[in-house]
Each structure stands twice: as C-alpha cells, then as structure tokens.
Amino acid sequence: MGIYEDLGVRTVINVGGSNTRLGGALVSEDVIDAMSEAAKNSVDMMQLHAAAGKTISQITGAESGFVTCGAAAALTQGTAAIITGLDIAKMDRMPDTRGMKSEVIIAREHRNGYDHAIRAAGATLVEVGMNEIFSGAGVRATEAWEYEAAITENTAAIAYFYRPGSMPPIQEVINVGRKHSIPVLVDAAGQLPPMENLKKFIAMGADLVSYSGGKAIRGPQNSGILAGKKDLIASVVLQHLDLDDHFDIWDPPPSLISKEDLPGIPRHGIGRGFKVSKESIVGLLTALKSFSKEGNMETSQKFHSFLSSIATALANIPHVDVQMSVSQNPEVYPVLELTIDEELFGSNAYEISRKLKYEGDPVVYVSETKLSAGTLVINPMNLNQERTELAAKRLREVLSS
Ligand SMILES: *Cc1c(COP(=O)(O)O)cnc(C)c1O
C-alpha cells in the first residue's frame, strides 16, 4: 500500500479479471519470493532462456519454448520467426518484409485488436470467410477449404485465435496448414484454465502457440509463453536476445540454438524491444509450475465460494438480478452476473460501473464486457477473503442507493 500511496495512486479492488489496464492478475507470494531471489544474482540470459524452454517443453509437449513479455509479444515474435526462419540477413531487415513470404491467412471472424501484433512483424493479413453469423446474414462460419483456397506462394502462415467453439474447428485448420507445409500460429492467450489447453494445440500439430503469463497462470503481468517448433523458437531467440558477442567464442545452448546452422550472429532484432527480465522469467516459471501441477479445481471452487458470498450480500436488492454463471467445465472459473433492470432502477450499467470506478471508497472495477446488456460481471480472479468483503459491501452500497 505504502508505495502506491507515496505516488498518490489509489489501489483498486479488481473484480474485472486479469485486465492489463489494471495490472493483470495478482501473483502469489511464491512468485514474489522467486522474483526477488532472481533479482539478486546475474545470469547468462541465454542459459536462463534455455532452462525456461525446457520447462515449457515439458509442460506443453512442444519441442521448444520461450518466455516472452506477453502473448501479444509472442504473436509478433512468432510471426517474425515464421517469416525469416533462420536466415539472419532477413532478420536484420525486419520489419521490411519486401521479397519475403509475409502473408498471414486469418478468418474474418477471428480478427481482433491483437492481430495488430501479427501485423507489427511486417505481415499482411489475408482475410478469408464472411462474417455471416454476427451480421445475421447467414448460417455458416468460415470453413477450412477457404483457408486452403487462399494459400499462394506468398503465404507465410495461418493465424488462429482460439476460444471454445471457435470456427472452423481448429484441427481442420491445422490439417490444412500441415498439408501445404504452412505454419499455424495459435493465439490461446486467455484460454486457461482448463489446463489441458497447455498441451492441446501442440498435440493437434500447431507450430506455435501463445499464452499470457499474466492472466490465469498468475505470472508477472508482463510475461507470456510461446511454445512450438525448435527452429521457430531458435529464430525468436536470435531476433530477441542481446547477441552483442563474437561468433567464434559464442556458445549458445544446443537445446535452444544449433550454432552449426548459422553463418553468423544477427544484430539487435525486431524482438529486442520485447525484453524479458530474469525476474520475469523466474516468476513465470514458478507460476507455470504451480498452475500446471495443482490443477484448477480447487481454485475454481474457492472462487465459487467468494462469488457466493458476494451473491448473498447482494440478494434482494430491487431491480438487480444476481446469477452465478458456471462453465460446463468445472475447472473454468465461474463469474457472477448482476443484471440491472435499467428502467426501474433509474440508471444504466455504464453509469453504475463509472460510479464504482471513480467515486467512493474503495474503488471497484467490474468487468465491462456485458454493460450493453445491462450486466455488470464480477470476475473472481483477484479475490481473497478481505477483498471479497470489501467488494460486496461497496457493490451493495452503490446498488441499493
Ligand atoms: C490478453 C490477450 C492477448 C494479449 O496478452 P498479453 O499477455 O497481455 O500480451 C492476446 N490475445 C488475446 C485473445 C487475449 O485475450
């Protein structure tokens, strides 16, 4: 508290989820301890990345892996690796991709703000399909044959943003990529839990998969994971690390980079601005190990009980309907939905959210994903007993006034 107070910055009760604008998910004491220990010694970053790669391989089943400064960085760095491969002259030219295969095929319905991270590597998106379901004009989502029909000699990759129910089925898209030897880059940034998603896409044959470290894994907020093919990860490493070294005496760990494949060392690459600290790498690995070991049933049940006590505190408030929303998969965290009858209540969900954020004490940030439907969503990701009570009290105050 002291540090933020000194800066004149208020702490907030975050019941909105792992939002980056609120600093991501809070990390555990174990992660804080690991990061503070990591801060006390110097290490060779290449060796630390190699050790991290081994852990990521074990946990995801991928050939190799890399700790990035977030899933968005993983998309930029992964795309750059696909475009240049191990050609170090191409690496030095990035993001100028003239003369390189640099088109990335993507379904129209998959386009979102994070595809900027793919374009940032000098790629051009080639959209396929039609947004018929969202526009109410048709019944079919993009289909796998449409990706296949769009493949040309300029195609570098296929990008797939995964979520439950995303179409076309991801396996069909990966099969198209494999048939034509086109790498498939999967963004699964926020798709944990379930834990099985750490292995699923690699097992299906995806070439690169990105995850956020600062969401449910609860690593440092500026951490992420890129898991996948060894050569692609090697290219990521070469375009990221400080390689201000002499080739003759340079000794990269063979698990990460095969030196014999290279004519020299590239200069600072496109990934250089996505620097990851030793503290972040260690913090992410600590969080990832406990996330993948403990499973999430217990966490999910704990979150359910925090939300239940908020629901109890908000029972019987006029014109506010309180519903627990649980996934079919019990490992996926529940959320609490507070739906306002805006006409009878006399103000709308936007105004209530604004009031919670900017007025009163403590300030409470809810998830704003369903405000247009009159619903405030309570995400339990950052709750503990104390914050549950504070949030319940403030929500009750605002909703009954
Ligand atoms: C959160 C998110 C990202 C970005 O993840 P960071 O780890 O914050 O960089 C990318 N794609 C999707 C779909 C996301 O939800």
Short mmCIF file of C-alpha atoms and ligand atoms in Angstrom, two decimals:
data_model
loop_
_atom_site.label_atom_id
_atom_site.label_comp_id
_atom_site.label_asym_id
_atom_site.label_seq_id
_atom_site.Cartn_x
_atom_site.Cartn_y
_atom_site.Cartn_z
CA MET A 1 0.00 0.00 0.00
CA GLY A 2 2.74 2.41 1.05
CA ILE A 3 4.42 2.56 -2.35
CA TYR A 4 1.24 3.44 -4.20
CA GLU A 5 0.18 5.92 -1.52
CA ASP A 6 3.54 7.67 -1.81
CA LEU A 7 2.91 8.06 -5.52
CA GLY A 8 -0.59 9.34 -4.94
CA VAL A 9 -2.10 6.37 -6.78
CA ARG A 10 -5.15 4.62 -5.33
CA THR A 11 -5.28 0.84 -5.18
CA VAL A 12 -8.43 -0.67 -6.62
CA ILE A 13 -10.49 -3.76 -5.93
CA ASN A 14 -10.29 -5.52 -9.27
CA VAL A 15 -13.28 -7.78 -9.89
CA GLY A 16 -12.92 -7.29 -13.63
CA GLY A 17 -10.47 -10.14 -14.25
CA SER A 18 -6.86 -10.17 -15.37
CA ASN A 19 -7.15 -6.92 -17.34
CA THR A 20 -3.88 -5.39 -18.41
CA ARG A 21 -5.22 -1.91 -17.68
CA LEU A 22 -5.46 -2.93 -14.01
CA GLY A 23 -2.05 -4.55 -13.91
CA GLY A 24 -3.15 -8.13 -14.64
CA ALA A 25 -3.76 -10.93 -12.17
CA LEU A 26 -2.17 -10.64 -8.73
CA VAL A 27 0.74 -13.00 -8.22
CA SER A 28 1.26 -15.38 -5.30
CA GLU A 29 3.83 -14.97 -2.52
CA ASP A 30 5.83 -17.83 -4.09
CA VAL A 31 6.17 -15.87 -7.31
CA ILE A 32 7.16 -12.69 -5.46
CA ASP A 33 9.81 -14.62 -3.48
CA ALA A 34 11.19 -16.26 -6.62
CA MET A 35 11.40 -12.90 -8.41
CA SER A 36 13.12 -11.23 -5.52
CA GLU A 37 15.67 -14.06 -5.29
CA ALA A 38 16.24 -13.88 -9.04
CA ALA A 39 16.98 -10.17 -8.75
CA LYS A 40 19.96 -10.82 -6.51
CA ASN A 41 22.30 -12.52 -9.00
CA SER A 42 23.47 -12.06 -12.56
CA VAL A 43 22.98 -14.92 -15.00
CA ASP A 44 23.68 -15.59 -18.67
CA MET A 45 20.24 -14.82 -20.16
CA MET A 46 20.72 -17.35 -22.95
CA GLN A 47 21.15 -20.10 -20.38
CA LEU A 48 18.17 -18.91 -18.39
CA HIS A 49 16.04 -18.90 -21.55
CA ALA A 50 17.26 -22.42 -22.37
CA ALA A 51 16.24 -23.65 -18.93
CA ALA A 52 12.85 -21.96 -19.34
CA GLY A 53 12.47 -23.56 -22.75
CA LYS A 54 12.97 -27.00 -21.23
CA THR A 55 10.29 -26.38 -18.62
CA ILE A 56 7.87 -25.07 -21.24
CA SER A 57 8.57 -28.15 -23.40
CA GLN A 58 7.83 -30.49 -20.53
CA ILE A 59 4.59 -28.73 -19.64
CA THR A 60 3.25 -28.15 -23.17
CA GLY A 61 4.70 -31.12 -25.05
CA ALA A 62 6.25 -28.70 -27.57
CA GLU A 63 9.77 -29.16 -29.00
CA SER A 64 10.84 -25.84 -27.55
CA GLY A 65 9.52 -22.75 -25.84
CA PHE A 66 10.30 -19.19 -24.94
CA VAL A 67 9.24 -16.77 -22.22
CA THR A 68 8.02 -13.57 -23.85
CA CYS A 69 6.82 -10.32 -22.32
CA GLY A 70 3.20 -11.29 -23.02
CA ALA A 71 1.04 -13.14 -25.51
CA ALA A 72 0.92 -10.12 -27.82
CA ALA A 73 4.73 -10.03 -27.96
CA ALA A 74 4.66 -13.78 -28.62
CA LEU A 75 2.47 -13.14 -31.69
CA THR A 76 4.86 -10.52 -33.09
CA GLN A 77 7.96 -12.56 -32.35
CA GLY A 78 6.37 -15.80 -33.59
CA THR A 79 5.26 -14.16 -36.83
CA ALA A 80 8.73 -12.68 -37.36
CA ALA A 81 10.28 -16.13 -36.80
CA ILE A 82 7.95 -17.70 -39.35
CA ILE A 83 8.74 -15.01 -41.93
CA THR A 84 12.55 -15.07 -41.58
CA GLY A 85 13.17 -18.64 -40.49
CA LEU A 86 16.88 -18.93 -39.61
CA ASP A 87 18.01 -16.51 -42.33
CA ILE A 88 19.94 -13.90 -40.36
CA ALA A 89 20.09 -11.40 -43.22
CA LYS A 90 16.28 -11.43 -43.33
CA MET A 91 16.22 -10.98 -39.55
CA ASP A 92 18.28 -7.82 -39.89
CA ARG A 93 15.83 -6.41 -42.45
CA MET A 94 12.69 -6.88 -40.38
CA PRO A 95 10.03 -5.47 -40.34
CA ASP A 96 10.72 -4.72 -44.01
CA THR A 97 9.37 -7.93 -45.50
CA ARG A 98 9.65 -6.99 -49.17
CA GLY A 99 10.61 -10.07 -51.14
CA MET A 100 9.74 -12.42 -48.28
CA LYS A 101 6.68 -14.61 -47.90
CA SER A 102 4.74 -12.48 -45.47
CA GLU A 103 1.01 -13.06 -45.91
CA VAL A 104 -0.88 -14.49 -42.96
CA ILE A 105 -4.28 -16.04 -43.58
CA ILE A 106 -6.93 -15.34 -40.96
CA ALA A 107 -10.69 -15.88 -40.76
CA ARG A 108 -12.71 -12.65 -40.80
CA GLU A 109 -14.40 -13.62 -37.55
CA HIS A 110 -11.03 -14.11 -35.84
CA ARG A 111 -9.87 -10.56 -36.50
CA ASN A 112 -9.45 -8.53 -33.30
CA GLY A 113 -7.25 -5.83 -31.80
CA TYR A 114 -4.47 -8.28 -31.03
CA ASP A 115 -3.91 -9.12 -34.69
CA HIS A 116 -2.02 -5.81 -34.70
CA ALA A 117 0.73 -7.83 -33.03
CA ILE A 118 0.95 -10.07 -36.12
CA ARG A 119 0.97 -7.07 -38.47
CA ALA A 120 3.70 -5.47 -36.36
CA ALA A 121 6.11 -8.10 -37.69
CA GLY A 122 5.62 -6.79 -41.23
CA ALA A 123 2.99 -9.35 -42.14
CA THR A 124 -0.07 -8.61 -44.27
CA LEU A 125 -3.30 -10.25 -43.23
CA VAL A 126 -5.32 -12.06 -45.87
CA GLU A 127 -8.89 -12.44 -44.66
CA VAL A 128 -11.00 -15.44 -45.58
CA GLY A 129 -14.65 -16.27 -44.95
CA MET A 130 -17.57 -13.96 -44.36
CA ASN A 131 -18.87 -12.66 -41.09
CA GLU A 132 -22.33 -14.05 -41.71
CA ILE A 133 -23.37 -15.23 -38.27
CA PHE A 134 -22.53 -11.98 -36.45
CA SER A 135 -24.15 -9.90 -39.18
CA GLY A 136 -27.25 -12.09 -39.14
CA ALA A 137 -26.92 -12.67 -42.87
CA GLY A 138 -26.15 -16.38 -42.94
CA VAL A 139 -25.69 -19.62 -41.07
CA ARG A 140 -22.11 -20.72 -41.74
CA ALA A 141 -18.83 -19.56 -40.22
CA THR A 142 -15.57 -19.56 -42.21
CA GLU A 143 -14.69 -23.07 -43.39
CA ALA A 144 -11.35 -24.85 -43.68
CA TRP A 145 -11.47 -25.02 -47.50
CA GLU A 146 -11.48 -21.23 -47.61
CA TYR A 147 -8.08 -21.11 -45.88
CA GLU A 148 -6.81 -23.72 -48.33
CA ALA A 149 -8.07 -21.78 -51.35
CA ALA A 150 -6.28 -18.64 -50.15
CA ILE A 151 -2.82 -20.24 -49.95
CA THR A 152 -0.40 -18.80 -52.52
CA GLU A 153 3.37 -18.64 -52.90
CA ASN A 154 3.30 -15.53 -50.66
CA THR A 155 1.64 -17.31 -47.75
CA ALA A 156 3.81 -17.31 -44.65
CA ALA A 157 1.39 -18.62 -42.05
CA ILE A 158 -2.14 -19.23 -40.90
CA ALA A 159 -3.23 -17.44 -37.71
CA TYR A 160 -5.94 -18.89 -35.49
CA PHE A 161 -7.41 -17.11 -32.45
CA TYR A 162 -8.78 -19.92 -30.31
CA ARG A 163 -11.70 -19.84 -27.91
CA PRO A 164 -14.20 -22.55 -27.02
CA GLY A 165 -16.45 -23.07 -30.01
CA SER A 166 -14.27 -21.06 -32.40
CA MET A 167 -14.87 -21.99 -36.02
CA PRO A 168 -13.81 -23.64 -38.19
CA PRO A 169 -12.66 -26.43 -35.85
CA ILE A 170 -9.01 -25.77 -35.10
CA GLN A 171 -7.90 -29.27 -36.04
CA GLU A 172 -9.27 -28.79 -39.57
CA VAL A 173 -7.27 -25.57 -39.97
CA ILE A 174 -4.09 -27.18 -38.63
CA ASN A 175 -4.62 -30.03 -41.11
CA VAL A 176 -4.76 -27.54 -43.98
CA GLY A 177 -1.51 -25.98 -42.77
CA ARG A 178 0.21 -29.34 -42.49
CA LYS A 179 -0.96 -30.46 -45.91
CA HIS A 180 0.65 -27.38 -47.50
CA SER A 181 3.61 -27.03 -45.07
CA ILE A 182 2.29 -23.66 -43.89
CA PRO A 183 2.96 -22.99 -40.18
CA VAL A 184 -0.11 -22.44 -37.99
CA LEU A 185 0.22 -19.84 -35.22
CA VAL A 186 -2.42 -20.20 -32.49
CA ASP A 187 -3.26 -17.46 -30.02
CA ALA A 188 -4.62 -19.02 -26.84
CA ALA A 189 -3.67 -16.05 -24.65
CA GLY A 190 -6.58 -16.18 -22.23
CA GLN A 191 -7.68 -19.79 -22.76
CA LEU A 192 -6.51 -21.12 -19.41
CA PRO A 193 -7.90 -22.89 -17.45
CA PRO A 194 -8.65 -25.63 -18.48
CA MET A 195 -5.12 -26.84 -18.02
CA GLU A 196 -5.47 -29.28 -20.91
CA ASN A 197 -5.19 -26.26 -23.23
CA LEU A 198 -1.48 -26.08 -22.36
CA LYS A 199 -0.95 -29.26 -24.42
CA LYS A 200 -3.94 -29.47 -26.72
CA PHE A 201 -2.93 -27.31 -29.71
CA ILE A 202 0.66 -28.57 -29.86
CA ALA A 203 -0.71 -32.13 -29.78
CA MET A 204 -3.00 -31.21 -32.69
CA GLY A 205 0.05 -30.14 -34.71
CA ALA A 206 0.12 -26.35 -34.26
CA ASP A 207 3.57 -24.89 -34.98
CA LEU A 208 3.48 -22.06 -32.43
CA VAL A 209 1.06 -21.35 -29.57
CA SER A 210 0.97 -18.21 -27.43
CA TYR A 211 -0.33 -17.84 -23.87
CA SER A 212 -0.44 -14.91 -21.46
CA GLY A 213 1.62 -15.31 -18.32
CA GLY A 214 -0.23 -12.53 -16.52
CA LYS A 215 -3.73 -13.98 -16.73
CA ALA A 216 -4.79 -17.24 -15.02
CA ILE A 217 -1.22 -18.59 -14.83
CA ARG A 218 -0.59 -15.67 -12.45
CA GLY A 219 2.92 -15.00 -13.52
CA PRO A 220 4.27 -11.46 -13.81
CA GLN A 221 1.86 -9.30 -15.74
CA ASN A 222 4.43 -8.65 -18.45
CA SER A 223 5.13 -12.31 -19.15
CA GLY A 224 3.91 -14.79 -21.71
CA ILE A 225 4.77 -18.07 -23.35
CA LEU A 226 5.48 -19.06 -26.91
CA ALA A 227 5.63 -22.84 -27.34
CA GLY A 228 6.39 -24.69 -30.54
CA LYS A 229 8.86 -25.90 -33.14
CA LYS A 230 12.54 -25.76 -32.26
CA ASP A 231 13.66 -23.87 -35.39
CA LEU A 232 10.99 -21.22 -34.95
CA ILE A 233 11.85 -20.71 -31.29
CA ALA A 234 15.54 -20.51 -32.26
CA SER A 235 14.62 -17.74 -34.68
CA VAL A 236 12.69 -15.96 -31.91
CA VAL A 237 15.75 -16.16 -29.67
CA LEU A 238 18.04 -14.80 -32.39
CA GLN A 239 15.74 -11.85 -33.01
CA HIS A 240 15.26 -11.09 -29.35
CA LEU A 241 18.31 -11.57 -27.19
CA ASP A 242 21.22 -9.22 -26.80
CA LEU A 243 23.71 -11.01 -29.08
CA ASP A 244 26.39 -8.36 -28.97
CA ASP A 245 29.04 -11.07 -28.92
CA HIS A 246 31.80 -12.59 -31.07
CA PHE A 247 30.67 -15.51 -33.20
CA ASP A 248 33.87 -17.54 -32.64
CA ILE A 249 33.51 -17.62 -28.88
CA TRP A 250 29.69 -17.55 -28.79
CA ASP A 251 28.36 -20.73 -27.24
CA PRO A 252 24.56 -20.90 -27.36
CA PRO A 253 22.88 -23.80 -25.53
CA PRO A 254 22.24 -26.54 -28.15
CA SER A 255 18.72 -27.15 -26.81
CA LEU A 256 17.82 -23.62 -27.93
CA ILE A 257 20.00 -22.93 -30.98
CA SER A 258 22.08 -25.13 -33.30
CA LYS A 259 25.12 -22.91 -33.92
CA GLU A 260 26.21 -25.04 -36.88
CA ASP A 261 23.10 -23.89 -38.82
CA LEU A 262 24.21 -20.26 -38.68
CA PRO A 263 26.76 -18.25 -40.68
CA GLY A 264 26.98 -15.57 -38.00
CA ILE A 265 25.01 -13.67 -35.38
CA PRO A 266 22.31 -11.17 -36.34
CA ARG A 267 22.33 -7.69 -34.83
CA HIS A 268 19.62 -6.44 -32.47
CA GLY A 269 16.40 -7.76 -33.91
CA ILE A 270 12.72 -7.00 -34.11
CA GLY A 271 12.16 -8.67 -30.74
CA ARG A 272 14.76 -6.58 -28.94
CA GLY A 273 12.13 -4.17 -27.65
CA PHE A 274 10.26 -7.08 -26.05
CA LYS A 275 12.93 -7.57 -23.42
CA VAL A 276 12.11 -10.05 -20.64
CA SER A 277 13.86 -9.66 -17.31
CA LYS A 278 15.42 -12.55 -15.41
CA GLU A 279 12.93 -11.80 -12.63
CA SER A 280 10.00 -12.17 -15.05
CA ILE A 281 11.32 -15.44 -16.45
CA VAL A 282 11.78 -16.93 -13.00
CA GLY A 283 8.42 -15.57 -11.85
CA LEU A 284 6.63 -17.01 -14.87
CA LEU A 285 8.26 -20.43 -14.45
CA THR A 286 7.33 -20.53 -10.77
CA ALA A 287 3.72 -19.62 -11.55
CA LEU A 288 3.52 -22.01 -14.50
CA LYS A 289 4.80 -24.92 -12.46
CA SER A 290 2.20 -24.47 -9.75
CA PHE A 291 -0.58 -23.75 -12.27
CA SER A 292 0.18 -26.96 -14.15
CA LYS A 293 0.74 -29.09 -11.06
CA GLU A 294 -2.09 -28.14 -8.80
CA GLY A 295 -4.77 -28.08 -11.41
CA ASN A 296 -7.56 -25.62 -11.06
CA MET A 297 -10.44 -27.45 -9.44
CA GLU A 298 -9.52 -26.19 -6.01
CA THR A 299 -9.00 -22.61 -7.21
CA SER A 300 -12.26 -22.75 -9.11
CA GLN A 301 -14.14 -23.95 -6.01
CA LYS A 302 -12.53 -21.26 -3.87
CA PHE A 303 -13.59 -18.61 -6.40
CA HIS A 304 -17.11 -20.05 -6.42
CA SER A 305 -17.33 -19.58 -2.67
CA PHE A 306 -16.09 -15.95 -2.84
CA LEU A 307 -18.71 -15.19 -5.51
CA SER A 308 -21.41 -16.96 -3.48
CA SER A 309 -20.77 -14.69 -0.55
CA ILE A 310 -21.00 -11.62 -2.81
CA ALA A 311 -24.24 -13.03 -4.22
CA THR A 312 -25.60 -13.45 -0.69
CA ALA A 313 -24.66 -9.87 0.18
CA LEU A 314 -26.47 -8.61 -2.92
CA ALA A 315 -29.62 -10.70 -2.51
CA ASN A 316 -32.99 -8.93 -2.62
CA ILE A 317 -31.80 -5.59 -3.97
CA PRO A 318 -34.72 -4.24 -6.02
CA HIS A 319 -34.26 -4.40 -9.82
CA VAL A 320 -30.93 -6.24 -9.61
CA ASP A 321 -30.85 -9.86 -10.72
CA VAL A 322 -27.88 -11.86 -9.39
CA GLN A 323 -26.83 -15.01 -11.25
CA MET A 324 -23.82 -17.28 -10.88
CA SER A 325 -22.56 -18.25 -14.30
CA VAL A 326 -20.64 -21.53 -14.32
CA SER A 327 -18.97 -23.23 -17.25
CA GLN A 328 -19.69 -26.83 -18.24
CA ASN A 329 -16.06 -27.50 -17.40
CA PRO A 330 -15.76 -27.17 -13.60
CA GLU A 331 -12.09 -26.20 -13.96
CA VAL A 332 -13.08 -22.95 -15.70
CA TYR A 333 -13.63 -20.16 -13.19
CA PRO A 334 -17.23 -19.06 -12.56
CA VAL A 335 -18.36 -15.41 -12.76
CA LEU A 336 -21.23 -13.57 -11.10
CA GLU A 337 -23.59 -11.57 -13.29
CA LEU A 338 -25.51 -8.62 -11.88
CA THR A 339 -28.19 -7.61 -14.35
CA ILE A 340 -29.88 -4.27 -13.81
CA ASP A 341 -33.46 -3.56 -14.81
CA GLU A 342 -32.32 -0.17 -16.05
CA GLU A 343 -35.73 1.43 -16.45
CA LEU A 344 -36.95 0.57 -12.97
CA PHE A 345 -33.54 1.03 -11.39
CA GLY A 346 -33.25 4.52 -12.79
CA SER A 347 -29.71 4.34 -14.15
CA ASN A 348 -27.85 2.06 -16.52
CA ALA A 349 -24.97 -0.37 -16.14
CA TYR A 350 -22.48 2.08 -17.67
CA GLU A 351 -23.31 4.71 -15.06
CA ILE A 352 -23.11 2.20 -12.23
CA SER A 353 -19.72 0.95 -13.42
CA ARG A 354 -18.49 4.53 -13.73
CA LYS A 355 -19.61 5.30 -10.20
CA LEU A 356 -17.90 2.19 -8.82
CA LYS A 357 -14.66 3.13 -10.57
CA TYR A 358 -14.44 6.82 -9.85
CA GLU A 359 -16.48 7.56 -6.72
CA GLY A 360 -16.49 6.34 -3.15
CA ASP A 361 -14.20 4.07 -1.28
CA PRO A 362 -12.86 1.55 -2.07
CA VAL A 363 -12.95 1.89 -5.83
CA VAL A 364 -14.22 -1.25 -7.50
CA TYR A 365 -13.60 -2.21 -11.13
CA VAL A 366 -16.06 -4.76 -12.54
CA SER A 367 -15.84 -6.50 -15.88
CA GLU A 368 -17.46 -4.27 -18.50
CA THR A 369 -17.87 -6.96 -21.15
CA LYS A 370 -21.68 -7.00 -20.88
CA LEU A 371 -22.57 -3.43 -19.97
CA SER A 372 -24.55 -3.04 -23.19
CA ALA A 373 -26.84 -5.82 -21.96
CA GLY A 374 -27.26 -4.07 -18.59
CA THR A 375 -24.97 -6.56 -16.84
CA LEU A 376 -22.01 -5.99 -14.53
CA VAL A 377 -19.83 -9.09 -14.47
CA ILE A 378 -17.89 -9.98 -11.32
CA ASN A 379 -14.75 -11.96 -12.10
CA PRO A 380 -13.19 -13.68 -9.07
CA MET A 381 -9.61 -13.88 -10.36
CA ASN A 382 -8.17 -11.35 -7.89
CA LEU A 383 -10.38 -12.05 -4.88
CA ASN A 384 -9.33 -13.13 -1.43
CA GLN A 385 -11.42 -13.10 1.72
CA GLU A 386 -10.72 -9.45 2.53
CA ARG A 387 -11.29 -8.10 -0.97
CA THR A 388 -14.46 -10.20 -1.27
CA GLU A 389 -15.93 -8.48 1.77
CA LEU A 390 -14.86 -5.02 0.63
CA ALA A 391 -16.25 -5.56 -2.87
CA ALA A 392 -19.54 -6.96 -1.56
CA LYS A 393 -20.01 -4.01 0.79
CA ARG A 394 -19.29 -1.37 -1.86
CA LEU A 395 -21.42 -3.11 -4.51
CA ARG A 396 -24.33 -3.31 -2.05
CA GLU A 397 -23.98 0.39 -1.21
CA VAL A 398 -23.98 1.50 -4.83
CA LEU A 399 -26.69 -0.88 -5.99
CA SER A 400 -29.09 -0.03 -3.15
CA SER A 401 -28.66 3.74 -3.32
C1 LIG B 1 -4.97 -10.97 -23.40
C2 LIG B 1 -4.90 -11.36 -24.82
C3 LIG B 1 -3.75 -11.14 -25.58
C4 LIG B 1 -2.56 -10.36 -25.05
O1 LIG B 1 -1.95 -10.99 -23.99
P1 LIG B 1 -0.79 -10.25 -23.17
O2 LIG B 1 -0.17 -11.38 -22.38
O3 LIG B 1 -1.45 -9.22 -22.32
O4 LIG B 1 0.15 -9.66 -24.15
C5 LIG B 1 -3.70 -11.59 -26.87
N1 LIG B 1 -4.75 -12.24 -27.42
C6 LIG B 1 -5.90 -12.44 -26.74
C7 LIG B 1 -7.03 -13.13 -27.41
C8 LIG B 1 -6.02 -12.02 -25.41
O5 LIG B 1 -7.13 -12.24 -24.73
#
